[in-house]
């Protein structure tokens, strides 16, 4: 029975939709599921023992994240970070973190859930570019309107002048 429960939990953790890492107080990865390894472009065995700050594109970002995790001693929701990926150079991930304690309230580690936000960020950037293009289009339309107004006045004046000259030349 105990073995079945263990296998059930192992399967559940390995098949989450999110990457799962557990780190100790020193910031070393002590557990990684296969989704986290795939997300980071590494093997599970390559992640174990690695410092979590080494996953960040900028080590100061990783250090700030680790400080925040250990300082709070509570949950962190939706921390956006740029992590290193061997194939893509970097990926944007959302990280949720929870402080783990045992029954005596002793620190056991920090659980990290990772979600790939690279596509979401690309869509955000695309929407931002489209908004900028729409704004540029509005500005161009406004500019065209401002140019047409004096041209219409000049055209009307030229027409009056032409009419005036025509009537004076026929006399």
Backbone as JSON Lines, residues from 0, in Angstrom:
{"i":0,"aa":"X","n":[0.82,-1.2,0.0],"ca":[0.0,0.0,0.0],"c":[0.87,1.26,0.0]}
{"i":1,"aa":"X","n":[1.89,1.28,0.85],"ca":[2.78,2.43,0.93],"c":[3.5,2.65,-0.4]}
{"i":2,"aa":"X","n":[3.9,1.57,-1.04],"ca":[4.58,1.66,-2.33],"c":[3.64,2.26,-3.38]}
{"i":3,"aa":"X","n":[2.35,1.9,-3.36],"ca":[1.38,2.44,-4.31],"c":[1.21,3.95,-4.11]}
{"i":4,"aa":"X","n":[1.15,4.37,-2.86],"ca":[1.02,5.79,-2.56],"c":[2.26,6.54,-3.06]}
{"i":5,"aa":"X","n":[3.44,5.97,-2.8],"ca":[4.69,6.57,-3.26],"c":[4.7,6.69,-4.78]}
{"i":6,"aa":"X","n":[4.35,5.64,-5.48],"ca":[4.34,5.65,-6.94],"c":[3.33,6.65,-7.49]}
{"i":7,"aa":"X","n":[2.18,6.73,-6.83],"ca":[1.16,7.69,-7.24],"c":[1.71,9.12,-7.14]}
{"i":8,"aa":"X","n":[2.32,9.45,-6.01],"ca":[2.85,10.8,-5.81],"c":[4.02,11.08,-6.76]}
{"i":9,"aa":"X","n":[4.87,10.1,-6.98],"ca":[5.99,10.27,-7.91],"c":[5.46,10.57,-9.31]}
{"i":10,"aa":"X","n":[4.47,9.8,-9.74],"ca":[3.88,9.99,-11.06],"c":[3.21,11.36,-11.17]}
{"i":11,"aa":"X","n":[2.52,11.75,-10.12],"ca":[1.83,13.04,-10.12],"c":[2.84,14.18,-10.26]}
{"i":12,"aa":"X","n":[3.92,14.14,-9.51],"ca":[4.94,15.19,-9.55],"c":[5.64,15.22,-10.9]}
{"i":13,"aa":"X","n":[5.94,14.05,-11.45],"ca":[6.65,13.99,-12.73],"c":[5.79,14.47,-13.9]}
{"i":14,"aa":"X","n":[4.48,14.37,-13.76],"ca":[3.59,14.68,-14.88],"c":[2.81,15.98,-14.71]}
{"i":15,"aa":"X","n":[3.25,16.83,-13.81],"ca":[2.63,18.15,-13.69],"c":[2.8,18.92,-14.99]}
{"i":16,"aa":"X","n":[1.95,19.9,-15.22],"ca":[2.11,20.77,-16.4],"c":[3.23,21.77,-16.2]}
{"i":17,"aa":"X","n":[3.61,21.99,-14.96],"ca":[4.66,22.97,-14.64],"c":[5.95,22.25,-14.26]}
{"i":18,"aa":"X","n":[7.05,22.97,-14.46],"ca":[8.32,22.46,-13.97],"c":[8.35,22.6,-12.46]}
{"i":19,"aa":"X","n":[8.92,21.62,-11.79],"ca":[8.99,21.63,-10.33],"c":[10.43,21.44,-9.91]}
{"i":20,"aa":"X","n":[10.93,22.4,-9.12],"ca":[12.27,22.3,-8.54],"c":[12.13,22.46,-7.04]}
{"i":21,"aa":"X","n":[12.98,21.77,-6.3],"ca":[13.08,21.98,-4.86],"c":[14.52,22.37,-4.58]}
{"i":22,"aa":"X","n":[14.69,23.44,-3.8],"ca":[16.04,23.88,-3.46],"c":[16.21,23.9,-1.96]}
{"i":23,"aa":"X","n":[17.47,23.73,-1.52],"ca":[17.76,23.8,-0.1],"c":[18.1,25.23,0.28]}
{"i":24,"aa":"X","n":[18.43,25.46,1.55],"ca":[18.69,26.81,2.03],"c":[19.92,27.44,1.35]}
{"i":25,"aa":"X","n":[20.85,26.61,0.88],"ca":[22.03,27.12,0.18],"c":[21.7,27.47,-1.27]}
{"i":26,"aa":"X","n":[20.48,27.18,-1.71],"ca":[20.08,27.49,-3.07],"c":[20.44,26.42,-4.08]}
{"i":27,"aa":"X","n":[20.8,25.22,-3.59],"ca":[21.11,24.11,-4.5],"c":[19.84,23.33,-4.82]}
{"i":28,"aa":"X","n":[19.75,22.9,-6.06],"ca":[18.59,22.13,-6.49],"c":[18.74,20.7,-5.96]}
{"i":29,"aa":"X","n":[17.74,20.27,-5.19],"ca":[17.78,18.92,-4.62],"c":[16.74,18.0,-5.26]}
{"i":30,"aa":"X","n":[15.83,18.59,-6.04],"ca":[14.85,17.78,-6.78],"c":[14.43,18.56,-8.02]}
{"i":31,"aa":"X","n":[14.23,17.84,-9.11],"ca":[13.71,18.44,-10.34],"c":[12.84,17.42,-11.04]}
{"i":32,"aa":"X","n":[11.66,17.84,-11.51],"ca":[10.86,16.9,-12.3],"c":[11.28,17.02,-13.77]}
{"i":33,"aa":"X","n":[10.78,16.1,-14.57],"ca":[11.2,16.05,-15.98],"c":[10.7,17.26,-16.77]}
{"i":34,"aa":"X","n":[9.59,17.85,-16.35],"ca":[9.07,19.04,-17.04],"c":[10.03,20.22,-16.84]}
{"i":35,"aa":"X","n":[10.56,20.37,-15.62],"ca":[11.53,21.44,-15.35],"c":[12.78,21.24,-16.19]}
{"i":36,"aa":"X","n":[13.24,20.0,-16.26],"ca":[14.44,19.7,-17.05],"c":[14.21,20.03,-18.53]}
{"i":37,"aa":"X","n":[13.07,19.63,-19.05],"ca":[12.75,19.91,-20.46],"c":[12.64,21.42,-20.7]}
{"i":38,"aa":"X","n":[11.97,22.11,-19.8],"ca":[11.81,23.56,-19.9],"c":[13.16,24.27,-19.94]}
{"i":39,"aa":"X","n":[14.1,23.78,-19.14],"ca":[15.41,24.41,-19.04],"c":[16.43,23.85,-20.02]}
{"i":40,"aa":"X","n":[16.01,22.86,-20.8],"ca":[16.89,22.28,-21.81],"c":[18.03,21.46,-21.24]}
{"i":41,"aa":"X","n":[17.81,20.88,-20.07],"ca":[18.84,20.09,-19.4],"c":[18.26,18.74,-18.99]}
{"i":42,"aa":"X","n":[19.13,17.85,-18.55],"ca":[18.71,16.58,-17.98],"c":[18.48,16.8,-16.48]}
{"i":43,"aa":"X","n":[17.61,15.99,-15.9],"ca":[17.36,16.08,-14.46],"c":[18.68,15.94,-13.71]}
{"i":44,"aa":"X","n":[19.51,15.0,-14.12],"ca":[20.8,14.77,-13.44],"c":[21.71,16.0,-13.51]}
{"i":45,"aa":"X","n":[21.59,16.8,-14.59],"ca":[22.39,18.02,-14.71],"c":[21.9,19.12,-13.77]}
{"i":46,"aa":"X","n":[20.62,19.08,-13.42],"ca":[20.05,20.09,-12.54],"c":[20.38,19.84,-11.07]}
{"i":47,"aa":"X","n":[20.41,18.58,-10.68],"ca":[20.63,18.24,-9.27],"c":[22.01,18.72,-8.81]}
{"i":48,"aa":"X","n":[22.03,19.43,-7.69],"ca":[23.28,19.96,-7.15],"c":[23.67,21.31,-7.72]}
{"i":49,"aa":"X","n":[22.99,21.74,-8.77],"ca":[23.28,23.03,-9.4],"c":[22.68,24.14,-8.54]}
{"i":50,"aa":"X","n":[23.36,25.27,-8.47],"ca":[22.82,26.43,-7.76],"c":[21.7,27.04,-8.6]}
{"i":51,"aa":"X","n":[20.58,27.34,-7.97],"ca":[19.44,27.89,-8.7],"c":[19.79,29.24,-9.32]}
{"i":52,"aa":"X","n":[20.68,30.02,-8.68],"ca":[21.06,31.32,-9.25],"c":[21.77,31.15,-10.59]}
{"i":53,"aa":"X","n":[22.39,29.99,-10.83],"ca":[23.08,29.75,-12.1],"c":[22.11,29.55,-13.26]}
{"i":54,"aa":"X","n":[20.84,29.34,-12.96],"ca":[19.84,29.19,-14.02],"c":[19.43,30.54,-14.6]}
{"i":55,"aa":"X","n":[19.6,31.59,-13.81],"ca":[19.19,32.93,-14.24],"c":[20.19,33.48,-15.25]}
{"i":56,"aa":"X","n":[19.69,34.24,-16.22],"ca":[20.57,34.87,-17.21],"c":[21.54,35.83,-16.54]}
{"i":57,"aa":"X","n":[21.06,36.55,-15.56],"ca":[21.91,37.47,-14.79],"c":[21.96,36.96,-13.36]}
{"i":58,"aa":"X","n":[23.15,36.71,-12.86],"ca":[23.26,36.12,-11.53],"c":[22.67,37.02,-10.45]}
{"i":59,"aa":"X","n":[22.73,38.36,-10.67],"ca":[22.15,39.25,-9.66],"c":[20.63,39.08,-9.56]}
{"i":60,"aa":"X","n":[19.98,38.75,-10.68],"ca":[18.54,38.46,-10.65],"c":[18.27,37.2,-9.84]}
{"i":61,"aa":"X","n":[19.1,36.19,-10.04],"ca":[18.96,34.94,-9.29],"c":[19.19,35.14,-7.81]}
{"i":62,"aa":"X","n":[20.19,35.95,-7.48],"ca":[20.48,36.22,-6.07],"c":[19.34,37.0,-5.43]}
{"i":63,"aa":"X","n":[18.77,37.96,-6.16],"ca":[17.63,38.73,-5.63],"c":[16.44,37.8,-5.41]}
{"i":64,"aa":"X","n":[16.21,36.89,-6.34],"ca":[15.1,35.94,-6.2],"c":[15.31,35.06,-4.98]}
{"i":65,"aa":"X","n":[16.51,34.51,-4.82],"ca":[16.8,33.63,-3.68],"c":[16.67,34.38,-2.36]}
{"i":66,"aa":"X","n":[17.15,35.63,-2.32],"ca":[17.0,36.44,-1.1],"c":[15.53,36.63,-0.77]}
{"i":67,"aa":"X","n":[14.73,36.92,-1.8],"ca":[13.29,37.13,-1.59],"c":[12.63,35.86,-1.07]}
{"i":68,"aa":"X","n":[13.01,34.73,-1.62],"ca":[12.44,33.44,-1.18],"c":[12.73,33.18,0.29]}
{"i":69,"aa":"X","n":[13.98,33.37,0.68],"ca":[14.38,33.03,2.05],"c":[13.99,34.12,3.04]}
{"i":70,"aa":"X","n":[13.91,35.35,2.58],"ca":[13.55,36.46,3.48],"c":[12.08,36.38,3.89]}
{"i":71,"aa":"X","n":[11.25,36.11,2.96],"ca":[9.82,36.1,3.23],"c":[9.39,34.9,4.06]}
{"i":72,"aa":"X","n":[9.93,33.75,3.72],"ca":[9.46,32.54,4.38],"c":[8.0,32.25,4.06]}
{"i":73,"aa":"X","n":[7.57,32.72,2.91],"ca":[6.19,32.5,2.49],"c":[6.14,32.35,0.98]}
{"i":74,"aa":"X","n":[4.97,32.41,0.42],"ca":[4.8,32.19,-1.02],"c":[5.23,33.42,-1.83]}
{"i":75,"aa":"X","n":[5.73,33.11,-3.02],"ca":[5.98,34.15,-4.02],"c":[5.17,33.73,-5.24]}
{"i":76,"aa":"X","n":[4.35,34.63,-5.73],"ca":[3.52,34.33,-6.89],"c":[3.97,35.15,-8.08]}
{"i":77,"aa":"X","n":[4.08,34.48,-9.22],"ca":[4.32,35.13,-10.51],"c":[5.57,36.01,-10.56]}
{"i":78,"aa":"X","n":[6.69,35.5,-10.12],"ca":[7.97,36.19,-10.29],"c":[8.4,35.93,-11.72]}
{"i":79,"aa":"X","n":[8.54,36.97,-12.54],"ca":[8.99,36.79,-13.93],"c":[10.5,36.87,-13.97]}
{"i":80,"aa":"X","n":[11.1,35.92,-14.68],"ca":[12.56,35.89,-14.74],"c":[13.02,35.43,-16.12]}
{"i":81,"aa":"X","n":[14.22,35.86,-16.46],"ca":[14.88,35.4,-17.68],"c":[15.86,34.31,-17.26]}
{"i":82,"aa":"X","n":[15.61,33.09,-17.7],"ca":[16.49,31.98,-17.37],"c":[17.29,31.56,-18.59]}
{"i":83,"aa":"X","n":[18.47,31.04,-18.33],"ca":[19.35,30.57,-19.4],"c":[18.81,29.27,-19.97]}
{"i":84,"aa":"X","n":[18.84,29.15,-21.28],"ca":[18.47,27.91,-21.96],"c":[19.55,27.63,-23.0]}
{"i":85,"aa":"X","n":[20.15,26.43,-22.99],"ca":[21.26,26.16,-23.91],"c":[20.9,26.32,-25.38]}
{"i":86,"aa":"X","n":[19.67,26.03,-25.76],"ca":[19.28,26.11,-27.17],"c":[18.81,27.5,-27.56]}
{"i":87,"aa":"X","n":[17.98,28.12,-26.73],"ca":[17.36,29.4,-27.08],"c":[18.06,30.6,-26.44]}
{"i":88,"aa":"X","n":[19.1,30.36,-25.69],"ca":[19.86,31.36,-24.94],"c":[19.11,31.85,-23.71]}
{"i":89,"aa":"X","n":[17.85,32.21,-23.87],"ca":[17.08,32.6,-22.69],"c":[15.61,32.33,-22.91]}
{"i":90,"aa":"X","n":[14.93,32.08,-21.81],"ca":[13.48,31.92,-21.84],"c":[12.91,32.76,-20.71]}
{"i":91,"aa":"X","n":[11.7,33.21,-20.88],"ca":[11.0,33.94,-19.83],"c":[10.1,32.96,-19.11]}
{"i":92,"aa":"X","n":[10.24,32.91,-17.79],"ca":[9.42,31.99,-17.0],"c":[8.72,32.76,-15.89]}
{"i":93,"aa":"X","n":[7.58,32.22,-15.49],"ca":[6.9,32.68,-14.3],"c":[7.23,31.68,-13.21]}
{"i":94,"aa":"X","n":[7.63,32.18,-12.05],"ca":[8.02,31.3,-10.95],"c":[7.12,31.57,-9.76]}
{"i":95,"aa":"X","n":[6.55,30.5,-9.23],"ca":[5.87,30.54,-7.93],"c":[6.77,29.81,-6.96]}
{"i":96,"aa":"X","n":[6.92,30.34,-5.76],"ca":[7.79,29.71,-4.77],"c":[7.05,29.57,-3.45]}
{"i":97,"aa":"X","n":[7.28,28.46,-2.78],"ca":[6.69,28.23,-1.47],"c":[7.76,27.69,-0.54]}
{"i":98,"aa":"X","n":[7.82,28.23,0.64],"ca":[8.74,27.83,1.69],"c":[8.23,26.53,2.3]}
{"i":99,"aa":"X","n":[9.09,25.52,2.4],"ca":[8.67,24.23,2.97],"c":[9.19,24.08,4.39]}
{"i":100,"aa":"X","n":[8.29,23.7,5.29],"ca":[8.68,23.44,6.68],"c":[8.18,22.07,7.07]}
{"i":101,"aa":"X","n":[8.86,21.47,8.06],"ca":[8.38,20.19,8.57],"c":[7.39,20.44,9.69]}
{"i":102,"aa":"X","n":[6.99,19.39,10.38],"ca":[5.97,19.52,11.44],"c":[6.46,20.34,12.62]}
{"i":103,"aa":"X","n":[7.79,20.5,12.76],"ca":[8.35,21.32,13.85],"c":[8.7,22.72,13.38]}
{"i":104,"aa":"X","n":[8.17,23.11,12.22],"ca":[8.42,24.43,11.62],"c":[9.89,24.67,11.28]}
{"i":105,"aa":"X","n":[10.62,23.6,11.04],"ca":[12.02,23.72,10.61],"c":[12.05,23.79,9.08]}
{"i":106,"aa":"X","n":[12.95,24.6,8.57],"ca":[13.08,24.77,7.13],"c":[13.45,23.45,6.46]}
{"i":107,"aa":"X","n":[12.73,23.11,5.4],"ca":[13.0,21.9,4.63],"c":[13.47,22.2,3.22]}
{"i":108,"aa":"X","n":[13.13,23.36,2.72],"ca":[13.5,23.73,1.36],"c":[12.5,24.7,0.78]}
{"i":109,"aa":"X","n":[12.7,25.01,-0.48],"ca":[11.79,25.9,-1.19],"c":[11.35,25.18,-2.46]}
{"i":110,"aa":"X","n":[10.05,25.14,-2.67],"ca":[9.49,24.51,-3.87],"c":[9.25,25.61,-4.9]}
{"i":111,"aa":"X","n":[9.73,25.37,-6.12],"ca":[9.54,26.32,-7.21],"c":[8.72,25.67,-8.31]}
{"i":112,"aa":"X","n":[7.69,26.35,-8.75],"ca":[6.92,25.93,-9.92],"c":[7.27,26.88,-11.06]}
{"i":113,"aa":"X","n":[7.66,26.32,-12.2],"ca":[8.1,27.1,-13.35],"c":[7.13,26.94,-14.51]}
{"i":114,"aa":"X","n":[6.76,28.08,-15.13],"ca":[5.93,28.05,-16.33],"c":[6.62,28.88,-17.41]}
{"i":115,"aa":"X","n":[6.65,28.35,-18.61],"ca":[7.27,29.06,-19.72],"c":[6.36,30.21,-20.16]}
{"i":116,"aa":"X","n":[6.85,31.42,-20.06],"ca":[6.09,32.61,-20.45],"c":[6.64,33.24,-21.73]}
{"i":117,"aa":"X","n":[7.59,32.58,-22.37],"ca":[8.24,33.15,-23.56],"c":[7.21,33.51,-24.62]}
{"i":118,"aa":"X","n":[6.29,32.59,-24.92],"ca":[5.27,32.87,-25.94],"c":[4.35,33.99,-25.5]}
{"i":119,"aa":"X","n":[4.0,34.01,-24.22],"ca":[3.14,35.07,-23.69],"c":[3.84,36.42,-23.84]}
{"i":120,"aa":"X","n":[5.14,36.46,-23.52],"ca":[5.89,37.71,-23.65],"c":[5.99,38.14,-25.12]}
{"i":121,"aa":"X","n":[6.18,37.18,-26.02],"ca":[6.23,37.51,-27.44],"c":[4.89,38.08,-27.9]}
{"i":122,"aa":"X","n":[3.79,37.5,-27.42],"ca":[2.46,38.03,-27.78],"c":[2.27,39.43,-27.21]}
{"i":123,"aa":"X","n":[2.72,39.65,-25.96],"ca":[2.63,40.99,-25.37],"c":[3.39,42.0,-26.21]}
{"i":124,"aa":"X","n":[4.6,41.62,-26.62],"ca":[5.41,42.51,-27.45],"c":[4.75,42.78,-28.8]}
{"i":125,"aa":"X","n":[4.14,41.75,-29.37],"ca":[3.45,41.91,-30.66],"c":[2.26,42.86,-30.51]}
{"i":126,"aa":"X","n":[1.49,42.7,-29.44],"ca":[0.35,43.6,-29.19],"c":[0.85,45.03,-29.0]}
{"i":127,"aa":"X","n":[1.96,45.17,-28.27],"ca":[2.54,46.5,-28.05],"c":[2.96,47.13,-29.38]}
{"i":128,"aa":"X","n":[3.6,46.34,-30.26],"ca":[4.0,46.86,-31.58],"c":[2.77,47.25,-32.4]}
{"i":129,"aa":"X","n":[1.71,46.44,-32.33],"ca":[0.49,46.75,-33.08],"c":[-0.14,48.04,-32.56]}
{"i":130,"aa":"X","n":[-0.13,48.22,-31.24],"ca":[-0.67,49.46,-30.66],"c":[0.16,50.66,-31.13]}
{"i":131,"aa":"X","n":[1.48,50.49,-31.17],"ca":[2.34,51.58,-31.63],"c":[2.08,51.89,-33.1]}
{"i":132,"aa":"X","n":[1.89,50.85,-33.92],"ca":[1.58,51.07,-35.34],"c":[0.23,51.76,-35.5]}
{"i":133,"aa":"X","n":[-0.75,51.37,-34.69],"ca":[-2.07,52.01,-34.75],"c":[-1.94,53.49,-34.38]}
{"i":134,"aa":"X","n":[-1.15,53.77,-33.36],"ca":[-0.93,55.15,-32.94],"c":[-0.23,55.94,-34.05]}
{"i":135,"aa":"X","n":[0.74,55.31,-34.69],"ca":[1.44,55.94,-35.8],"c":[0.47,56.23,-36.95]}
{"i":136,"aa":"X","n":[-0.45,55.3,-37.22],"ca":[-1.47,55.5,-38.25],"c":[-2.37,56.67,-37.92]}
{"i":137,"aa":"X","n":[-2.78,56.79,-36.65],"ca":[-3.61,57.91,-36.23],"c":[-2.86,59.23,-36.4]}
{"i":138,"aa":"X","n":[-1.58,59.21,-36.04],"ca":[-0.78,60.43,-36.19],"c":[-0.65,60.81,-37.66]}
{"i":139,"aa":"X","n":[-0.44,59.83,-38.53],"ca":[-0.32,60.1,-39.97],"c":[-1.63,60.65,-40.51]}
{"i":140,"aa":"X","n":[-2.76,60.1,-40.07],"ca":[-4.07,60.6,-40.52],"c":[-4.27,62.04,-40.05]}
{"i":141,"aa":"X","n":[-3.89,62.32,-38.81],"ca":[-4.01,63.68,-38.29],"c":[-3.12,64.65,-39.04]}
{"i":142,"aa":"X","n":[-1.92,64.21,-39.35],"ca":[-0.99,65.05,-40.11],"c":[-1.51,65.31,-41.52]}
{"i":143,"aa":"X","n":[-2.04,64.28,-42.15],"ca":[-2.61,64.44,-43.5],"c":[-3.76,65.43,-43.46]}
{"i":144,"aa":"X","n":[-4.58,65.36,-42.42],"ca":[-5.71,66.29,-42.27],"c":[-5.18,67.72,-42.13]}
{"i":145,"aa":"X","n":[-4.15,67.9,-41.32],"ca":[-3.59,69.23,-41.11],"c":[-2.95,69.78,-42.38]}
{"i":146,"aa":"X","n":[-2.38,68.91,-43.2],"ca":[-1.79,69.35,-44.47],"c":[-2.89,69.68,-45.47]}
{"i":147,"aa":"X","n":[-3.97,68.89,-45.47],"ca":[-5.07,69.11,-46.43],"c":[-5.8,70.42,-46.15]}
{"i":148,"aa":"X","n":[-5.95,70.81,-44.92],"ca":[-6.68,72.04,-44.59],"c":[-6.07,73.26,-45.27]}
{"i":149,"aa":"X","n":[-4.78,73.55,-45.12],"ca":[-4.21,74.71,-45.83],"c":[-4.24,74.53,-47.35]}
{"i":150,"aa":"X","n":[-4.05,73.3,-47.82],"ca":[-4.09,73.06,-49.26],"c":[-5.47,73.39,-49.82]}
{"i":151,"aa":"X","n":[-6.5,73.05,-49.06],"ca":[-7.86,73.36,-49.52],"c":[-8.05,74.87,-49.61]}
{"i":152,"aa":"X","n":[-7.51,75.6,-48.64],"ca":[-7.59,77.07,-48.67],"c":[-6.82,77.64,-49.84]}
{"i":153,"aa":"X","n":[-5.64,77.1,-50.08],"ca":[-4.82,77.57,-51.21],"c":[-5.54,77.27,-52.52]}
{"i":154,"aa":"X","n":[-6.11,76.09,-52.63],"ca":[-6.83,75.7,-53.86],"c":[-8.02,76.63,-54.09]}
{"i":155,"aa":"X","n":[-8.76,76.91,-53.01],"ca":[-9.92,77.81,-53.15],"c":[-9.48,79.2,-53.57]}
{"i":156,"aa":"X","n":[-8.4,79.7,-52.98],"ca":[-7.87,81.02,-53.34],"c":[-7.39,81.02,-54.78]}
{"i":157,"aa":"X","n":[-6.71,79.97,-55.19],"ca":[-6.23,79.87,-56.58],"c":[-7.4,79.85,-57.55]}
{"i":158,"aa":"X","n":[-8.48,79.16,-57.21],"ca":[-9.67,79.1,-58.06],"c":[-10.31,80.48,-58.18]}
{"i":159,"aa":"X","n":[-10.4,81.2,-57.05],"ca":[-10.95,82.56,-57.07],"c":[-10.08,83.48,-57.92]}
{"i":160,"aa":"X","n":[-8.76,83.33,-57.76],"ca":[-7.84,84.15,-58.54],"c":[-7.98,83.84,-60.02]}
{"i":161,"aa":"X","n":[-8.08,82.57,-60.35],"ca":[-8.25,82.17,-61.75],"c":[-9.56,82.74,-62.31]}
{"i":162,"aa":"X","n":[-10.64,82.6,-61.53],"ca":[-11.93,83.15,-61.97],"c":[-11.83,84.67,-62.16]}
{"i":163,"aa":"X","n":[-11.16,85.33,-61.23],"ca":[-11.0,86.78,-61.3],"c":[-10.21,87.16,-62.55]}
{"i":164,"aa":"X","n":[-9.1,86.46,-62.79],"ca":[-8.28,86.76,-63.96],"c":[-9.04,86.48,-65.25]}
{"i":165,"aa":"X","n":[-9.83,85.44,-65.28],"ca":[-10.61,85.09,-66.47],"c":[-11.64,86.18,-66.77]}
{"i":166,"aa":"X","n":[-12.3,86.65,-65.74],"ca":[-13.32,87.67,-65.96],"c":[-12.68,89.0,-66.35]}
{"i":167,"aa":"X","n":[-11.52,89.33,-65.81],"ca":[-10.83,90.58,-66.15],"c":[-10.2,90.52,-67.54]}
{"i":168,"aa":"X","n":[-9.75,89.37,-67.97],"ca":[-9.11,89.26,-69.28],"c":[-10.16,89.27,-70.4]}
{"i":169,"aa":"X","n":[-11.39,88.9,-70.12],"ca":[-12.44,88.9,-71.13],"c":[-13.04,90.29,-71.3]}
{"i":170,"aa":"X","n":[-12.8,91.23,-70.48],"ca":[-13.36,92.57,-70.57],"c":[-12.66,93.38,-71.55]}
